[in-house]
mmCIF file of C-alpha atoms and ligand atoms in Angstrom:
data_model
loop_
_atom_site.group_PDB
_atom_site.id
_atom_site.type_symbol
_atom_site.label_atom_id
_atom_site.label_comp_id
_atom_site.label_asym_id
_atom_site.label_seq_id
_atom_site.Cartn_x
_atom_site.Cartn_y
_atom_site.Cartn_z
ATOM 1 C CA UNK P 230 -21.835 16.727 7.764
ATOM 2 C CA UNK P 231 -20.699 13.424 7.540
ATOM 3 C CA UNK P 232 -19.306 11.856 4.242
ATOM 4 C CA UNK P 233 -22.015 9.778 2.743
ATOM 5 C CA UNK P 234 -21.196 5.783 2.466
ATOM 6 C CA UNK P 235 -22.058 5.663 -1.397
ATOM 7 C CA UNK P 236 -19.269 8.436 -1.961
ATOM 8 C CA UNK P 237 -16.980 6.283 0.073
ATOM 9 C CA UNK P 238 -17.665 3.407 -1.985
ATOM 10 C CA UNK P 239 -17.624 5.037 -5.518
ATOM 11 C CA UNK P 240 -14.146 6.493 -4.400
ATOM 12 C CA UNK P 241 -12.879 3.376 -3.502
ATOM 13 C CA UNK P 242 -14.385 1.337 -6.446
ATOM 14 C CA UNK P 243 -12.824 4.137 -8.438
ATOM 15 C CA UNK P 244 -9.163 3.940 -6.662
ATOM 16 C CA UNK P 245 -9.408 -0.044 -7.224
ATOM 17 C CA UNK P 246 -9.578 0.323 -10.683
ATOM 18 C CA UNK P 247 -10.297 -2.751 -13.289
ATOM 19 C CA UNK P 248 -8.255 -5.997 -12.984
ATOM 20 C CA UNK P 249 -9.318 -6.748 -9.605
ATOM 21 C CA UNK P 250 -10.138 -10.243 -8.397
ATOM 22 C CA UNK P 251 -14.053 -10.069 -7.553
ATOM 23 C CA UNK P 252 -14.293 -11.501 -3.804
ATOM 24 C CA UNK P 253 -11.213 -9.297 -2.878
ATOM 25 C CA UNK P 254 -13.160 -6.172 -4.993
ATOM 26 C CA UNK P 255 -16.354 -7.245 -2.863
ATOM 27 C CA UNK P 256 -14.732 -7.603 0.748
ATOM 28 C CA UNK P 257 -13.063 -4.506 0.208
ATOM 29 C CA UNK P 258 -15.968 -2.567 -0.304
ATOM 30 C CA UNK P 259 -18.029 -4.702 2.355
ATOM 31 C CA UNK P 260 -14.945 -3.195 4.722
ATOM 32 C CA UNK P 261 -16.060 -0.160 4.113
ATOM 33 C CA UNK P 262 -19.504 -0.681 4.600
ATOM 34 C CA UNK P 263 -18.952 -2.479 8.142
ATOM 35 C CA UNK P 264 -16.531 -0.087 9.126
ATOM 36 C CA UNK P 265 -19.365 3.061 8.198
ATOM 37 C CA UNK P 266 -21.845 1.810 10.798
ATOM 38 C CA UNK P 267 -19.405 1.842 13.164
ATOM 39 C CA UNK P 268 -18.443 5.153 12.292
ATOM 40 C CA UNK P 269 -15.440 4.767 10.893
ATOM 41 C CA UNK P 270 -14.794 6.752 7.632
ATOM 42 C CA UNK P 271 -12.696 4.609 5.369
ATOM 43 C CA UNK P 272 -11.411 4.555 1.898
ATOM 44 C CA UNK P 273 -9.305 2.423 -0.559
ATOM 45 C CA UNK P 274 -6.760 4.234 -1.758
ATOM 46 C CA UNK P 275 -5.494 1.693 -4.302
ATOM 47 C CA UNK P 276 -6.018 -1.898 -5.905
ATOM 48 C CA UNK P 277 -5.052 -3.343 -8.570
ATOM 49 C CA UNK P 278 -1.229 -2.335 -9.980
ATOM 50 C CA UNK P 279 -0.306 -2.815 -13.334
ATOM 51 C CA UNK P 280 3.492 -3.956 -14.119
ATOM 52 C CA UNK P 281 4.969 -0.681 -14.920
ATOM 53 C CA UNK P 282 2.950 0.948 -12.280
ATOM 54 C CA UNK P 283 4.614 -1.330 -9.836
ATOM 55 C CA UNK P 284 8.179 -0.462 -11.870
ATOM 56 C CA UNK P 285 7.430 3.383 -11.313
ATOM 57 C CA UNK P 286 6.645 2.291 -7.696
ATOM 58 C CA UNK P 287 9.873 0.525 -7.143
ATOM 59 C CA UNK P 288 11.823 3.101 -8.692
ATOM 60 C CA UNK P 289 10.851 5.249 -5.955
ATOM 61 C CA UNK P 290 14.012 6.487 -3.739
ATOM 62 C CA UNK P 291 16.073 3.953 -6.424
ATOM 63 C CA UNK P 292 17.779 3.483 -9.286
ATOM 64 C CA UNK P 293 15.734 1.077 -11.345
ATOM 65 C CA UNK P 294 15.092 0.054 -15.196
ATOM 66 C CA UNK P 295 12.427 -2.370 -16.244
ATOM 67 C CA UNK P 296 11.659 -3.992 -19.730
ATOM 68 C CA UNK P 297 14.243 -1.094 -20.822
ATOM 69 C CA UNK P 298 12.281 1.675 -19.634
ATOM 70 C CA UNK P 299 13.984 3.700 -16.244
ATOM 71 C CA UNK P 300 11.804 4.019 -13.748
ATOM 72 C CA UNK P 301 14.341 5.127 -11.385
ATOM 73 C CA UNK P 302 12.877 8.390 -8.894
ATOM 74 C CA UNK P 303 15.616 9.617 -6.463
ATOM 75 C CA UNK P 304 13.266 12.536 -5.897
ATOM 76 C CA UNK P 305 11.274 10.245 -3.509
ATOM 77 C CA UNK P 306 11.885 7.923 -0.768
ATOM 78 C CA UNK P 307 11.697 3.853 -1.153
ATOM 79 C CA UNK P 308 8.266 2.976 -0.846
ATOM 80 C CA UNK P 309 7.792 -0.604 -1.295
ATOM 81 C CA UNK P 310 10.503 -3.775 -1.889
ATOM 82 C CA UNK P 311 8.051 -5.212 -4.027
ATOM 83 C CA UNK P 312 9.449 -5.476 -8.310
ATOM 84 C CA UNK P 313 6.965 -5.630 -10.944
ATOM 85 C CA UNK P 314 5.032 -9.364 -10.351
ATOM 86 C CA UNK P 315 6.070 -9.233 -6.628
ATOM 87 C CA UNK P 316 2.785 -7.581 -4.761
ATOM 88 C CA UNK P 317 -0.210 -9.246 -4.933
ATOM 89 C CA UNK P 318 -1.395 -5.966 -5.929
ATOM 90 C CA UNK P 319 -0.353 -6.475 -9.395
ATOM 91 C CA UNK P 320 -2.712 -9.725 -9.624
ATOM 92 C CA UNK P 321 -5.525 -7.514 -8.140
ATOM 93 C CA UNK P 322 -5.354 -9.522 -4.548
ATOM 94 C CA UNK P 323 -4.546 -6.366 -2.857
ATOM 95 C CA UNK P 324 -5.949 -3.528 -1.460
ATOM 96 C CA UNK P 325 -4.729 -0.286 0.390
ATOM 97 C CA UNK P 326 -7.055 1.423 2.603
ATOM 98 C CA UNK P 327 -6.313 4.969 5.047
ATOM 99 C CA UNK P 328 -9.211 6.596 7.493
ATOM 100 C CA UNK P 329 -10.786 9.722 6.084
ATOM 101 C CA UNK P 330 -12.400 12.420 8.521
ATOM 102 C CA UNK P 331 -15.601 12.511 9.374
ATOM 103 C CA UNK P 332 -16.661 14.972 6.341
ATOM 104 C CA UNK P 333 -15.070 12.656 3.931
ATOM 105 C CA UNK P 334 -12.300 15.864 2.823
ATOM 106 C CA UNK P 335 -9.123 14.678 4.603
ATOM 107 C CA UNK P 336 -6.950 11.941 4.348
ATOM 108 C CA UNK P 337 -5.545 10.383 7.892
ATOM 109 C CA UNK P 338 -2.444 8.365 8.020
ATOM 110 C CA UNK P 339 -2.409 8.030 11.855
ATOM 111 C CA UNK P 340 -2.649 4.503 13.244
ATOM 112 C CA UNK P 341 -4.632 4.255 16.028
ATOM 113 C CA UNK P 342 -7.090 2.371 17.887
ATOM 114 C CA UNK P 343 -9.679 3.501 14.589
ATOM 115 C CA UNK P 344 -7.256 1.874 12.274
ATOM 116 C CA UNK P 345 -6.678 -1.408 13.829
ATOM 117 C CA UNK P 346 -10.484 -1.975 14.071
ATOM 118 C CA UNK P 347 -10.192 -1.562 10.430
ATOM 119 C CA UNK P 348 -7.687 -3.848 9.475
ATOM 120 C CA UNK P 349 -9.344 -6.059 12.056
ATOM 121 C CA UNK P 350 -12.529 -5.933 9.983
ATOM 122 C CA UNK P 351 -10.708 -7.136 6.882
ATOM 123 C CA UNK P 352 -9.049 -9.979 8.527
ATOM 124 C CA UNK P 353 -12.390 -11.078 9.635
ATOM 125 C CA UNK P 354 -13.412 -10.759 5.791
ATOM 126 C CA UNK P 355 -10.418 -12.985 5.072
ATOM 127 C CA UNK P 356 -7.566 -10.667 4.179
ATOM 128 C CA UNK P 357 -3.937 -10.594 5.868
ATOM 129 C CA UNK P 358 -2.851 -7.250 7.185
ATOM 130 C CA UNK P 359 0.308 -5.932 6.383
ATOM 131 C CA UNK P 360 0.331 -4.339 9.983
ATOM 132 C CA UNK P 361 1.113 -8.191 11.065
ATOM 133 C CA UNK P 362 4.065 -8.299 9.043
ATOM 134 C CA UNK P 363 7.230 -8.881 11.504
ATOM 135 C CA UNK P 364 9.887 -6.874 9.510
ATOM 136 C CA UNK P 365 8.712 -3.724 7.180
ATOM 137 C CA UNK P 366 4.844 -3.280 8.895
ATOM 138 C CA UNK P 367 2.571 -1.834 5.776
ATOM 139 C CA UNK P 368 -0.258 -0.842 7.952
ATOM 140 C CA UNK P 369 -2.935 0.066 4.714
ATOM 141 C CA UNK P 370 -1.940 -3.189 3.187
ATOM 142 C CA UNK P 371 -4.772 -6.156 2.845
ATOM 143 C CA UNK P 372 -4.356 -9.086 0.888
ATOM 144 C CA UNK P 373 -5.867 -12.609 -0.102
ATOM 145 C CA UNK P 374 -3.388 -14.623 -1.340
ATOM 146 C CA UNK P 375 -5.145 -17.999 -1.924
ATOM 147 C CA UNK P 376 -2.199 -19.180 -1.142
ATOM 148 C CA UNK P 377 -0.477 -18.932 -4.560
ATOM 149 C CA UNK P 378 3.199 -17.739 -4.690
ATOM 150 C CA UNK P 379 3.983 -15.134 -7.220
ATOM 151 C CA UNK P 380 5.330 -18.184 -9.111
ATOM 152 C CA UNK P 381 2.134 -19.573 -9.546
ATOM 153 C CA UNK P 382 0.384 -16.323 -10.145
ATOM 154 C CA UNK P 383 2.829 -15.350 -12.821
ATOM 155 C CA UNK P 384 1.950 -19.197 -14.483
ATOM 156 C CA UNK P 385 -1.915 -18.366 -14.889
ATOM 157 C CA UNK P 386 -3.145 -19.581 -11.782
ATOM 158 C CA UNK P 387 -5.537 -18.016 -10.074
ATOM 159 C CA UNK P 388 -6.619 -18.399 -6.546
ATOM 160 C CA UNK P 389 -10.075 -19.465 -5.669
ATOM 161 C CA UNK P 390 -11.598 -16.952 -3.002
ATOM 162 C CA UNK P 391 -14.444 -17.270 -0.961
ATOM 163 C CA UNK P 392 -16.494 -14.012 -0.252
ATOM 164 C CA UNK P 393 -17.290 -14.027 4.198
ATOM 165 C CA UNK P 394 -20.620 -12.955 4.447
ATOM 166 C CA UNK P 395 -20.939 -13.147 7.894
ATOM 167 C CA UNK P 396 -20.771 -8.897 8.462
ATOM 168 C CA UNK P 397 -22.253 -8.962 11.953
ATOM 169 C CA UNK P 398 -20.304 -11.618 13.344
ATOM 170 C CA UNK P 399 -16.941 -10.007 12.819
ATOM 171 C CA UNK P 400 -16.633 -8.204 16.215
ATOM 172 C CA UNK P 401 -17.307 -11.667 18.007
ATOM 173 C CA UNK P 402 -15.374 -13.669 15.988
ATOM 174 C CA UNK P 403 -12.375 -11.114 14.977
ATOM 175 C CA UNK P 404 -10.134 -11.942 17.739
ATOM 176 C CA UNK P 405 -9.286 -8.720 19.754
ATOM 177 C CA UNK P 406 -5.837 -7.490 21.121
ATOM 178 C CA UNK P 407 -4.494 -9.350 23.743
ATOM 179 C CA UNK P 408 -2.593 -6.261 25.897
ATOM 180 C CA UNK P 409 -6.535 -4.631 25.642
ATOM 181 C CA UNK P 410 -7.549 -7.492 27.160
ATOM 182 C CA UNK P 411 -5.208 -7.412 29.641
ATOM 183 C CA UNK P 412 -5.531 -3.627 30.291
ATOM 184 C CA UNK P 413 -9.638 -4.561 30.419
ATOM 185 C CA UNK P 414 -9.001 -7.233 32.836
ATOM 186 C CA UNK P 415 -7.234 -5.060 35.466
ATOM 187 C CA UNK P 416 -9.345 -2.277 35.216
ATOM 188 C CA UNK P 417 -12.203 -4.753 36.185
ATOM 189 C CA UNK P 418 -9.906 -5.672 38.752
ATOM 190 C CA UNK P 419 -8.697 -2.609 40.091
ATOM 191 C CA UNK P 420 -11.646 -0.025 39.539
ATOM 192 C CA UNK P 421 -14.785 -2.407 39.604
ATOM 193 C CA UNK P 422 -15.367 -1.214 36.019
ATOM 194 C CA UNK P 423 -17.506 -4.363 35.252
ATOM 195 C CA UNK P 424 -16.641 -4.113 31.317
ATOM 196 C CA UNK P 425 -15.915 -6.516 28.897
ATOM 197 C CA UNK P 426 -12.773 -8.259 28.383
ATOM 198 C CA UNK P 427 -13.039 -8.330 24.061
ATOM 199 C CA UNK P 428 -9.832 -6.553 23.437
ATOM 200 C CA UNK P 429 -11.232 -3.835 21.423
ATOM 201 C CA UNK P 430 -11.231 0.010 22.549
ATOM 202 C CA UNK P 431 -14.351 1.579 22.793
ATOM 203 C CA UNK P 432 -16.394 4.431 24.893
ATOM 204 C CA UNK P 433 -16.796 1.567 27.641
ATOM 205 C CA UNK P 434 -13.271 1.006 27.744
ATOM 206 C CA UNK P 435 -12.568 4.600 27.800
ATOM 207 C CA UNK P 436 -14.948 5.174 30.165
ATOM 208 C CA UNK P 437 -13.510 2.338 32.595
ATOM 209 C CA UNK P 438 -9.780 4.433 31.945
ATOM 210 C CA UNK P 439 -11.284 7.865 33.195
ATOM 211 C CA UNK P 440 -13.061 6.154 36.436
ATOM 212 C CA UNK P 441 -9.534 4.701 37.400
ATOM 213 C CA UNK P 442 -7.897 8.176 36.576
ATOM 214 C CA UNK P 443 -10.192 9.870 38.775
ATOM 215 C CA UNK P 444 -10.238 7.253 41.753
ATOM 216 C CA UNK P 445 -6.286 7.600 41.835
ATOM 217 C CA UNK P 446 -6.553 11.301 41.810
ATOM 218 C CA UNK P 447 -9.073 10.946 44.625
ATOM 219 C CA UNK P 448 -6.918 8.436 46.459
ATOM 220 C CA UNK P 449 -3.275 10.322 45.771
ATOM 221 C CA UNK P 450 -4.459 13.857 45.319
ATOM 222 C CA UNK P 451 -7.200 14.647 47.553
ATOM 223 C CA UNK P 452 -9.355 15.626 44.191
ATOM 224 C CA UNK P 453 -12.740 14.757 45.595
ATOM 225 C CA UNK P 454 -13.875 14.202 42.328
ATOM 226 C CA UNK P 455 -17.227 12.440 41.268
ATOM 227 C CA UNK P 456 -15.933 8.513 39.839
ATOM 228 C CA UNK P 457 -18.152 8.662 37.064
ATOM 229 C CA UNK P 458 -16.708 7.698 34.252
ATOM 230 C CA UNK P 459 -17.102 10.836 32.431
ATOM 231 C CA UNK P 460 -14.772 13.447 30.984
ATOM 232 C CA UNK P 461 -15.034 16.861 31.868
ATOM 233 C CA UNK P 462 -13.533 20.229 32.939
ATOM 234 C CA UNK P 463 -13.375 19.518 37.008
ATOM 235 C CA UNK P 464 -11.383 15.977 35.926
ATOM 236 C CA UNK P 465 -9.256 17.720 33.260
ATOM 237 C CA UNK P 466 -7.786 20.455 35.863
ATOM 238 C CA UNK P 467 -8.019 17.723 38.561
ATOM 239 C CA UNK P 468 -4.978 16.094 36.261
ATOM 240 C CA UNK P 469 -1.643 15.611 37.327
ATOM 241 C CA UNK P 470 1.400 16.375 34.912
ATOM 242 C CA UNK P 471 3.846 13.407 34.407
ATOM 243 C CA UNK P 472 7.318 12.845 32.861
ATOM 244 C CA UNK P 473 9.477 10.906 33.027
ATOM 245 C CA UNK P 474 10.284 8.861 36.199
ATOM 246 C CA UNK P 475 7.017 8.696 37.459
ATOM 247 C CA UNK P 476 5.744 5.370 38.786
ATOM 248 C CA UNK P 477 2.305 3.819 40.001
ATOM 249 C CA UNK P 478 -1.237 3.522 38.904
ATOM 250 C CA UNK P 479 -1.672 6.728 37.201
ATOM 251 C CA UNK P 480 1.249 6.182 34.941
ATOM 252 C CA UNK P 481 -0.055 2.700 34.191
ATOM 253 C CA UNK P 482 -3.404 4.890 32.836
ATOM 254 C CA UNK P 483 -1.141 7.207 30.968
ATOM 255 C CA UNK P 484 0.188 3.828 28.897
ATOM 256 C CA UNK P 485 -3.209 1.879 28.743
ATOM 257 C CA UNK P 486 -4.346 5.055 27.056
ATOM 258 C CA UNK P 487 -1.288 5.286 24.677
ATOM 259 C CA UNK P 488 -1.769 1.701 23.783
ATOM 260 C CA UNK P 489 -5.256 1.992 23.181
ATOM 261 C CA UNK P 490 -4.060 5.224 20.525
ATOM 262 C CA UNK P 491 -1.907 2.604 18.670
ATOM 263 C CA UNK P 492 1.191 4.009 20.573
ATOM 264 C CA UNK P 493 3.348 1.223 21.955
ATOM 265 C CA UNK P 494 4.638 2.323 25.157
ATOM 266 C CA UNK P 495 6.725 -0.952 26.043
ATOM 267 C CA UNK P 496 5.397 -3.114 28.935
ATOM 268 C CA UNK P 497 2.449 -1.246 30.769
ATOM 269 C CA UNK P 498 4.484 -1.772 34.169
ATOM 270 C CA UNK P 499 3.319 1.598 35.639
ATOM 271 C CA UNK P 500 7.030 3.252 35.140
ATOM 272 C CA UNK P 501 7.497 5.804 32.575
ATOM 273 C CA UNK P 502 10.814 5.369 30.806
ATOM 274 C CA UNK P 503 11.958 5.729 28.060
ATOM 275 C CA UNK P 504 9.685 4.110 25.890
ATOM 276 C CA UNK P 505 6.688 5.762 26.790
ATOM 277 C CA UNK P 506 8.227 8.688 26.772
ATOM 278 C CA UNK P 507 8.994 7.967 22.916
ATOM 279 C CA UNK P 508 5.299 6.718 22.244
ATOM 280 C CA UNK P 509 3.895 10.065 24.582
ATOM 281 C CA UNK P 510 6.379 12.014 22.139
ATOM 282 C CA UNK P 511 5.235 10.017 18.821
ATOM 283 C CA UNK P 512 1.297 10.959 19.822
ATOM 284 C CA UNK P 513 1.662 14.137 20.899
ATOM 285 C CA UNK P 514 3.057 14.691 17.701
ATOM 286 C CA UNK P 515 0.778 12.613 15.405
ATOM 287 C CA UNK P 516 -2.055 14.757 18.010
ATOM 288 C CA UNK P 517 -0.671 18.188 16.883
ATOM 289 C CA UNK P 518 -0.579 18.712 20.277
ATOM 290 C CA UNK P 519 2.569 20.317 22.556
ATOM 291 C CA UNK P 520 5.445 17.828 21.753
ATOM 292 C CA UNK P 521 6.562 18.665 25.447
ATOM 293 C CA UNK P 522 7.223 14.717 26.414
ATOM 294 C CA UNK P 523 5.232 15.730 29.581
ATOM 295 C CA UNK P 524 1.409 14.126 29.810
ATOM 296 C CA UNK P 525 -0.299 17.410 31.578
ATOM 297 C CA UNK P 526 -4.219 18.543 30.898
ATOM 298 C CA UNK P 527 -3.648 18.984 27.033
ATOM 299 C CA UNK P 528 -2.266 15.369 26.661
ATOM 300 C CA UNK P 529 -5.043 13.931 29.400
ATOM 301 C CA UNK P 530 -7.594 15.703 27.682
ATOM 302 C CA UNK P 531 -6.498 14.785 23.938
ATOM 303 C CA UNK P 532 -6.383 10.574 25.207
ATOM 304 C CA UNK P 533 -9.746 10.942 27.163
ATOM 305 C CA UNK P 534 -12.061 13.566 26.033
ATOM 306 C CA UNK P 535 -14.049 11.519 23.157
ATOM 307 C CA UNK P 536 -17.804 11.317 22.768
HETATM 308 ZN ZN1 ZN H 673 -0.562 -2.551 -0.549
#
């Protein structure tokens, strides 16, 4: 059964704890709610951070003393670069956030296609993503800053935040990922898939990837199978296995999928090297799936077989 959106919500109220700026404690919990009707499970997994709860933070994988106390933890590995009065956490402008499965039980860590809708949610709401960050990416990181410097924070001031009501709007107006887009736009071209260009990955999307896997297997392979779009077992033994050094339009699928999964596969040129390789490797092991570097029927069927 699925997780109920009031549980998500008291858990992440509950995870936020006191001290948090209202419109950031509001948006937050609006994410949640926006991300829930489009089935996306989500919960905040922390919010406001007192000083020495930042200090026991920083003193993870480091040797560390603050106000006199030690804080240092050698135990674990460095967590954040952020010393007490440094994260916007500890001014309660911050939230973390992680996808939970669908019966609410299991925490997810895996960033995917799910998770950037998430954090593209947010941004619509008005927070930054740590995901954008150019050095040291903190992908369950969301923040409104006001923009006030720690300096100014740490004087008293406080930011004035404006809560974005405008829920239903966020999937037009949240800008969507330009290499989707671009993936989108040839599979219009190529396949006739007639779907739209938004740069988000959906069913459609997926949909549009499966036609184009079975035309080429149809064209290449002789498959004779029905281009409709759909997943199932005649398409999934119809697959070919790659590795790599394979080349052409089938390849290109292979790393439009992987992309869509949040797994970078360098430039979708249709030639698996060594990058995709790595980012077939990386979700094959964030899948629990064979770690074989080879994309046969258990890969295929793990990137395409989605209701
Ligand atoms: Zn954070």
């Amino acid at each position: 059964m699925t997780v109920a959106l009031r549980t998500l919500l008291d858990r992440s109220l509950k995870k936020m704890g006191k001290g948090m700026n209202p419109v950031v404690k509001a948006s937050a919990l609006e994410m949640v709610e926006c991300a829930y009707t489009e089935r996306i499970t989500v919960q905040i997994s922390a919010g406001h951070r007192s000083l020495e709860e930042q200090a026991a933070l920083y003193g993870q994988g480091r040797v560390y003393s603050y106000n006199g106390k030690n804080y240092s933890n050698l135990a674990k590995h460095i967590v954040t670069n952020a010393k007490p009065g440094q994260s916007y956490h500890n001014y309660g402008l911050a939230i973390d956030f992680f996808i939970v499965s669908d019966d609410g039980k299991m925490a997810i860590w895996t960033v995917d296609s799910k998770w950037q809708r998430v954090a593209a949610i947010g941004k619509g709401l008005g927070f930054k993503w740590g995901g954008d960050w150019s050095s040291f990416k903190d992908y369950p990181h969301l923040e409104m800053t006001g923009g006030l410097s720690f300096t100014q924070l740490q004087a008293g001031k406080e930011p004035h935040l404006t809560f974005k009501l405008e829920k239903m709007e966020v999937p037009k107006t949240g800008k969507g990922d330009g290499h989707i887009i671009s993936i989108q736009k040839t599979l219009n071209s190529r396949y006739i898939t007639n779907i739209e260009a938004d740069g988000f990955y959906g069913p459609k999307t997926r949909s549009a990837l499966i036609k184009g896997l079975q035309t080429e297997l149809n064209k290449q392979y002789n498959k004779k199978l029905i281009v409709d779009g759909k997943w199932g077992p005649k398409t999934k033994t119809a697959t070919v296995t790659l590795k790599k050094g394979a080349a052409g339009n089938i390849t290109w699928i292979l790393q439009a999928a992987l992309y869509m999964e949040g797994f970078n596969p360098g430039s979708l040129d249709g030639e698996f090297g060594g990058k995709t390789e790595a980012a077939l490797f990386q979700y094959q092991k964030a899948s629990k799936i064979s770690s074989d570097k080879l994309a046969g029927q258990e890969t295929w069927n793990e990137l395409l077989d989605r209701v």
